[in-house]
């Protein structure tokens, strides 16, 4: 095991990719803070890691990205740590089958994958100090998605399971690119795409799920470990504004960097966050 005094936060660390990423980072010598909504499930994963890696520096904190209060409480716990993390892997994500809202009034998919992640990132940056590394998890759905000025206005009539998920991830991609352009020199903001991973995330809760389990998962899905590789590569990279997939990093096509609503999305997201904080 490599020696490394750095600490990393992994959100959604009890899930398939999150737990795989946690193990990879521990094997690189990182201390890892597992940020999990479900503490019982998170403790099961943590206990399993400690059986295999008794000397691992791994702790568990609660974080529910659907709740601004939970995000703020998590930030306070990080602020009180003696050793501050300099690495943040925003891995947590959700695909909702039905329309529902967070306690702060956002559609849950958007509220988790984008708004909650953006708010967490905003609170973490001042605590991480100089030279921080942030990685946001985006998606293949960028090929079939886009963002317009109704992005925050998701009601029951407009909600579509896959479309809403795709919009939330596309928004996170644009937000990540903008953030990478304005962070201080020496800081790093990158994106990771795990691809289609054999996990519960791709269960759509539809009639065709059993067929997909037989015909799709075994042949077209990567393992959680394979999905975690680009995330960990991105987290330790000294590049900035890059896209990581499999074992490679690259710049995205110019259409993303030049998206006409990138600046609007950045400003509007910060405005939405500030208004929600004041409630």
Short mmCIF file of C-alpha atoms in Angstrom, two decimals:
data_model
loop_
_atom_site.label_atom_id
_atom_site.label_comp_id
_atom_site.label_asym_id
_atom_site.label_seq_id
_atom_site.Cartn_x
_atom_site.Cartn_y
_atom_site.Cartn_z
CA UNK A 1 0.00 0.00 0.00
CA UNK A 2 1.34 3.41 -0.95
CA UNK A 3 1.82 5.99 1.78
CA UNK A 4 -0.22 9.15 1.48
CA UNK A 5 -1.37 11.58 4.16
CA UNK A 6 -4.19 13.02 2.06
CA UNK A 7 -7.86 12.58 2.82
CA UNK A 8 -10.59 12.18 0.23
CA UNK A 9 -14.37 12.48 0.50
CA UNK A 10 -16.37 9.98 -1.55
CA UNK A 11 -20.10 10.67 -1.74
CA UNK A 12 -22.37 7.68 -2.27
CA UNK A 13 -19.54 5.53 -0.89
CA UNK A 14 -21.85 2.66 0.05
CA UNK A 15 -22.92 2.10 -3.56
CA UNK A 16 -21.24 -0.14 -6.11
CA UNK A 17 -18.91 2.41 -7.71
CA UNK A 18 -18.48 4.42 -4.52
CA UNK A 19 -17.33 1.45 -2.48
CA UNK A 20 -14.99 0.34 -5.27
CA UNK A 21 -13.51 3.86 -5.47
CA UNK A 22 -13.12 3.95 -1.68
CA UNK A 23 -11.10 0.73 -1.75
CA UNK A 24 -8.93 1.96 -4.63
CA UNK A 25 -8.14 5.22 -2.86
CA UNK A 26 -7.31 3.39 0.38
CA UNK A 27 -4.95 1.15 -1.59
CA UNK A 28 -3.25 4.31 -2.87
CA UNK A 29 -2.71 5.36 0.74
CA UNK A 30 -5.53 7.88 1.09
CA UNK A 31 -7.63 8.32 4.15
CA UNK A 32 -11.27 8.22 3.01
CA UNK A 33 -14.37 9.83 4.41
CA UNK A 34 -17.36 7.83 3.28
CA UNK A 35 -20.25 10.28 2.83
CA UNK A 36 -23.43 8.18 2.85
CA UNK A 37 -27.14 8.82 3.15
CA UNK A 38 -27.82 5.39 4.67
CA UNK A 39 -25.49 5.00 7.64
CA UNK A 40 -26.45 1.38 8.25
CA UNK A 41 -25.51 0.39 4.71
CA UNK A 42 -22.41 2.58 4.88
CA UNK A 43 -21.25 0.90 8.08
CA UNK A 44 -21.65 -2.53 6.48
CA UNK A 45 -19.39 -1.44 3.62
CA UNK A 46 -16.90 0.18 5.99
CA UNK A 47 -16.75 -2.93 8.18
CA UNK A 48 -16.10 -5.09 5.12
CA UNK A 49 -13.27 -2.80 4.03
CA UNK A 50 -11.67 -2.99 7.47
CA UNK A 51 -11.79 -6.79 7.39
CA UNK A 52 -9.79 -6.77 4.16
CA UNK A 53 -7.69 -3.70 5.03
CA UNK A 54 -7.33 -3.57 8.85
CA UNK A 55 -5.05 -0.53 8.75
CA UNK A 56 -7.29 1.54 6.50
CA UNK A 57 -8.01 5.12 7.50
CA UNK A 58 -11.72 5.15 6.68
CA UNK A 59 -14.52 6.91 8.50
CA UNK A 60 -18.23 7.32 7.90
CA UNK A 61 -20.29 10.51 7.96
CA UNK A 62 -23.91 11.05 7.02
CA UNK A 63 -24.72 13.07 3.94
CA UNK A 64 -28.10 13.29 2.25
CA UNK A 65 -27.85 15.38 -0.91
CA UNK A 66 -31.62 15.85 -1.02
CA UNK A 67 -31.39 18.00 2.12
CA UNK A 68 -29.63 21.36 2.40
CA UNK A 69 -29.67 20.91 6.18
CA UNK A 70 -27.84 17.58 5.88
CA UNK A 71 -25.30 19.10 3.48
CA UNK A 72 -24.68 21.99 5.88
CA UNK A 73 -24.29 19.61 8.84
CA UNK A 74 -21.81 17.54 6.85
CA UNK A 75 -19.78 20.65 6.02
CA UNK A 76 -19.68 21.58 9.71
CA UNK A 77 -18.33 18.12 10.57
CA UNK A 78 -15.62 18.47 7.93
CA UNK A 79 -14.74 21.93 9.25
CA UNK A 80 -14.19 20.44 12.70
CA UNK A 81 -11.80 17.76 11.50
CA UNK A 82 -8.15 18.11 12.48
CA UNK A 83 -7.02 17.01 9.01
CA UNK A 84 -9.00 18.64 6.21
CA UNK A 85 -9.64 16.67 3.01
CA UNK A 86 -8.22 18.09 -0.21
CA UNK A 87 -10.01 15.65 -2.49
CA UNK A 88 -13.75 15.43 -3.23
CA UNK A 89 -15.27 12.73 -5.41
CA UNK A 90 -18.91 13.59 -6.11
CA UNK A 91 -20.04 10.09 -6.96
CA UNK A 92 -23.54 9.93 -5.44
CA UNK A 93 -26.43 9.90 -7.88
CA UNK A 94 -29.98 8.69 -8.33
CA UNK A 95 -32.51 7.84 -11.06
CA UNK A 96 -36.05 8.26 -9.73
CA UNK A 97 -38.78 6.07 -11.20
CA UNK A 98 -41.56 8.48 -10.21
CA UNK A 99 -41.82 12.21 -9.65
CA UNK A 100 -41.16 13.34 -6.11
CA UNK A 101 -39.52 16.30 -4.42
CA UNK A 102 -36.84 16.93 -1.83
CA UNK A 103 -37.55 18.62 1.49
CA UNK A 104 -36.30 21.85 -0.12
CA UNK A 105 -38.81 21.57 -2.97
CA UNK A 106 -36.64 20.35 -5.86
CA UNK A 107 -37.43 17.38 -8.07
CA UNK A 108 -35.40 14.62 -6.42
CA UNK A 109 -33.25 13.52 -9.36
CA UNK A 110 -32.21 17.10 -10.15
CA UNK A 111 -31.95 17.96 -6.47
CA UNK A 112 -29.56 15.08 -5.79
CA UNK A 113 -27.44 14.84 -8.94
CA UNK A 114 -27.05 18.54 -9.58
CA UNK A 115 -28.30 21.03 -7.00
CA UNK A 116 -27.22 19.08 -3.92
CA UNK A 117 -23.87 18.26 -5.49
CA UNK A 118 -23.30 21.90 -6.47
CA UNK A 119 -24.16 23.08 -2.95
CA UNK A 120 -21.87 20.53 -1.34
CA UNK A 121 -19.05 21.57 -3.66
CA UNK A 122 -19.62 25.24 -2.85
CA UNK A 123 -19.38 24.57 0.89
CA UNK A 124 -16.38 22.26 0.59
CA UNK A 125 -14.07 24.46 -1.48
CA UNK A 126 -13.20 26.95 1.28
CA UNK A 127 -12.56 24.05 3.67
CA UNK A 128 -10.27 22.14 1.31
CA UNK A 129 -7.68 24.88 1.02
CA UNK A 130 -5.19 25.47 -1.77
CA UNK A 131 -4.63 22.88 -4.47
CA UNK A 132 -7.89 20.98 -4.01
CA UNK A 133 -9.11 18.27 -6.36
CA UNK A 134 -12.80 17.92 -7.24
CA UNK A 135 -14.28 15.27 -9.52
CA UNK A 136 -17.92 15.28 -10.64
CA UNK A 137 -19.58 12.20 -12.09
CA UNK A 138 -21.33 12.82 -15.41
CA UNK A 139 -23.04 10.42 -17.79
CA UNK A 140 -23.36 8.99 -21.27
CA UNK A 141 -26.81 10.60 -21.34
CA UNK A 142 -25.07 13.83 -22.38
CA UNK A 143 -25.46 12.51 -25.93
CA UNK A 144 -29.26 12.66 -25.71
CA UNK A 145 -29.72 15.56 -23.29
CA UNK A 146 -29.42 19.32 -23.12
CA UNK A 147 -30.15 22.16 -20.72
CA UNK A 148 -32.59 25.00 -21.23
CA UNK A 149 -33.84 27.78 -18.99
CA UNK A 150 -36.58 25.54 -17.59
CA UNK A 151 -33.99 23.23 -16.04
CA UNK A 152 -35.10 23.97 -12.46
CA UNK A 153 -38.80 23.83 -13.29
CA UNK A 154 -39.45 20.08 -13.18
CA UNK A 155 -43.04 19.28 -12.29
CA UNK A 156 -44.97 16.03 -12.39
CA UNK A 157 -46.16 16.67 -15.94
CA UNK A 158 -42.66 17.37 -17.28
CA UNK A 159 -40.92 14.57 -15.37
CA UNK A 160 -39.50 11.68 -17.41
CA UNK A 161 -37.29 9.13 -15.68
CA UNK A 162 -34.37 8.98 -18.10
CA UNK A 163 -34.76 12.47 -19.56
CA UNK A 164 -34.75 14.15 -16.16
CA UNK A 165 -31.70 12.13 -15.15
CA UNK A 166 -29.92 13.13 -18.35
CA UNK A 167 -30.68 16.82 -17.82
CA UNK A 168 -29.38 16.66 -14.24
CA UNK A 169 -26.09 15.15 -15.42
CA UNK A 170 -25.78 17.53 -18.37
CA UNK A 171 -26.26 20.46 -15.99
CA UNK A 172 -23.54 19.04 -13.74
CA UNK A 173 -21.22 18.75 -16.73
CA UNK A 174 -21.68 22.42 -17.69
CA UNK A 175 -21.35 23.48 -14.05
CA UNK A 176 -18.11 21.49 -13.76
CA UNK A 177 -16.64 23.08 -16.88
CA UNK A 178 -17.46 26.56 -15.63
CA UNK A 179 -16.02 25.79 -12.20
CA UNK A 180 -12.81 24.49 -13.77
CA UNK A 181 -12.41 27.84 -15.55
CA UNK A 182 -12.67 29.99 -12.42
CA UNK A 183 -10.97 28.01 -9.64
CA UNK A 184 -7.67 29.41 -8.36
CA UNK A 185 -4.47 28.33 -10.06
CA UNK A 186 -3.28 25.00 -8.75
CA UNK A 187 -6.80 23.68 -8.12
CA UNK A 188 -8.31 20.90 -10.19
CA UNK A 189 -11.88 20.23 -11.31
CA UNK A 190 -12.44 17.26 -13.59
CA UNK A 191 -15.25 14.97 -14.70
CA UNK A 192 -15.58 11.21 -14.76
CA UNK A 193 -17.91 8.99 -16.75
CA UNK A 194 -18.06 5.43 -15.41
CA UNK A 195 -19.95 4.23 -18.47
CA UNK A 196 -22.74 1.68 -18.08
CA UNK A 197 -21.93 -0.17 -14.88
CA UNK A 198 -23.57 -3.33 -13.62
CA UNK A 199 -25.23 -1.83 -10.56
CA UNK A 200 -28.66 -1.01 -9.16
CA UNK A 201 -28.44 2.42 -10.84
CA UNK A 202 -29.40 0.94 -14.22
CA UNK A 203 -32.48 -0.80 -12.85
CA UNK A 204 -35.35 1.14 -14.35
CA UNK A 205 -38.16 -0.62 -12.42
CA UNK A 206 -39.90 -1.44 -15.68
CA UNK A 207 -41.28 -4.65 -17.19
CA UNK A 208 -38.13 -5.13 -19.29
CA UNK A 209 -35.72 -5.22 -16.33
CA UNK A 210 -35.58 -9.07 -16.23
CA UNK A 211 -34.78 -9.17 -19.95
CA UNK A 212 -32.09 -6.53 -19.52
CA UNK A 213 -30.57 -8.52 -16.67
CA UNK A 214 -30.14 -11.50 -18.97
CA UNK A 215 -29.40 -9.89 -22.35
CA UNK A 216 -27.74 -6.56 -21.48
CA UNK A 217 -25.90 -6.63 -18.16
CA UNK A 218 -23.56 -9.59 -18.82
CA UNK A 219 -22.36 -8.32 -22.20
CA UNK A 220 -22.48 -4.52 -22.17
CA UNK A 221 -21.91 -3.47 -18.56
CA UNK A 222 -18.63 -2.75 -16.84
CA UNK A 223 -17.90 -3.90 -13.31
CA UNK A 224 -18.06 -1.37 -10.46
CA UNK A 225 -14.27 -1.60 -10.23
CA UNK A 226 -13.92 -0.68 -13.91
CA UNK A 227 -16.35 2.19 -13.39
CA UNK A 228 -14.31 3.49 -10.45
CA UNK A 229 -11.00 3.59 -12.34
CA UNK A 230 -11.62 6.86 -14.24
CA UNK A 231 -12.98 8.49 -11.07
CA UNK A 232 -9.82 7.68 -9.12
CA UNK A 233 -7.60 8.66 -12.06
CA UNK A 234 -9.40 12.01 -12.27
CA UNK A 235 -9.12 12.60 -8.54
CA UNK A 236 -5.33 12.27 -8.42
CA UNK A 237 -4.73 14.05 -11.74
CA UNK A 238 -3.10 17.47 -11.91
CA UNK A 239 -5.07 18.25 -15.05
CA UNK A 240 -8.02 20.64 -14.99
CA UNK A 241 -11.29 20.73 -16.90
CA UNK A 242 -10.72 17.28 -18.36
CA UNK A 243 -13.02 14.34 -18.97
CA UNK A 244 -12.00 10.88 -17.74
CA UNK A 245 -13.38 7.64 -19.13
CA UNK A 246 -11.86 4.18 -18.77
CA UNK A 247 -8.08 4.75 -18.63
CA UNK A 248 -7.97 7.96 -20.65
CA UNK A 249 -8.50 11.68 -20.17
CA UNK A 250 -9.44 14.15 -22.88
CA UNK A 251 -11.04 17.49 -23.57
CA UNK A 252 -14.70 17.40 -24.38
CA UNK A 253 -15.94 18.71 -27.74
CA UNK A 254 -16.03 22.51 -28.00
CA UNK A 255 -19.84 22.56 -28.05
CA UNK A 256 -19.80 21.89 -24.31
CA UNK A 257 -17.23 24.56 -23.49
CA UNK A 258 -19.11 27.04 -25.69
CA UNK A 259 -22.63 26.13 -24.55
CA UNK A 260 -24.75 29.28 -24.74
CA UNK A 261 -26.32 28.69 -21.32
CA UNK A 262 -23.19 27.81 -19.36
CA UNK A 263 -22.82 31.22 -17.71
CA UNK A 264 -26.57 31.51 -17.18
CA UNK A 265 -26.67 28.07 -15.52
CA UNK A 266 -23.78 29.00 -13.23
CA UNK A 267 -25.43 32.24 -12.11
CA UNK A 268 -28.90 30.74 -11.79
CA UNK A 269 -27.64 27.75 -9.81
CA UNK A 270 -25.90 30.01 -7.32
CA UNK A 271 -29.03 32.14 -7.10
CA UNK A 272 -31.23 29.10 -6.46
CA UNK A 273 -28.84 27.88 -3.77
CA UNK A 274 -28.75 31.26 -2.05
CA UNK A 275 -32.55 31.57 -2.07
CA UNK A 276 -32.90 28.07 -0.61
CA UNK A 277 -30.35 28.82 2.12
CA UNK A 278 -32.44 31.79 3.26
CA UNK A 279 -35.68 29.82 3.63
#
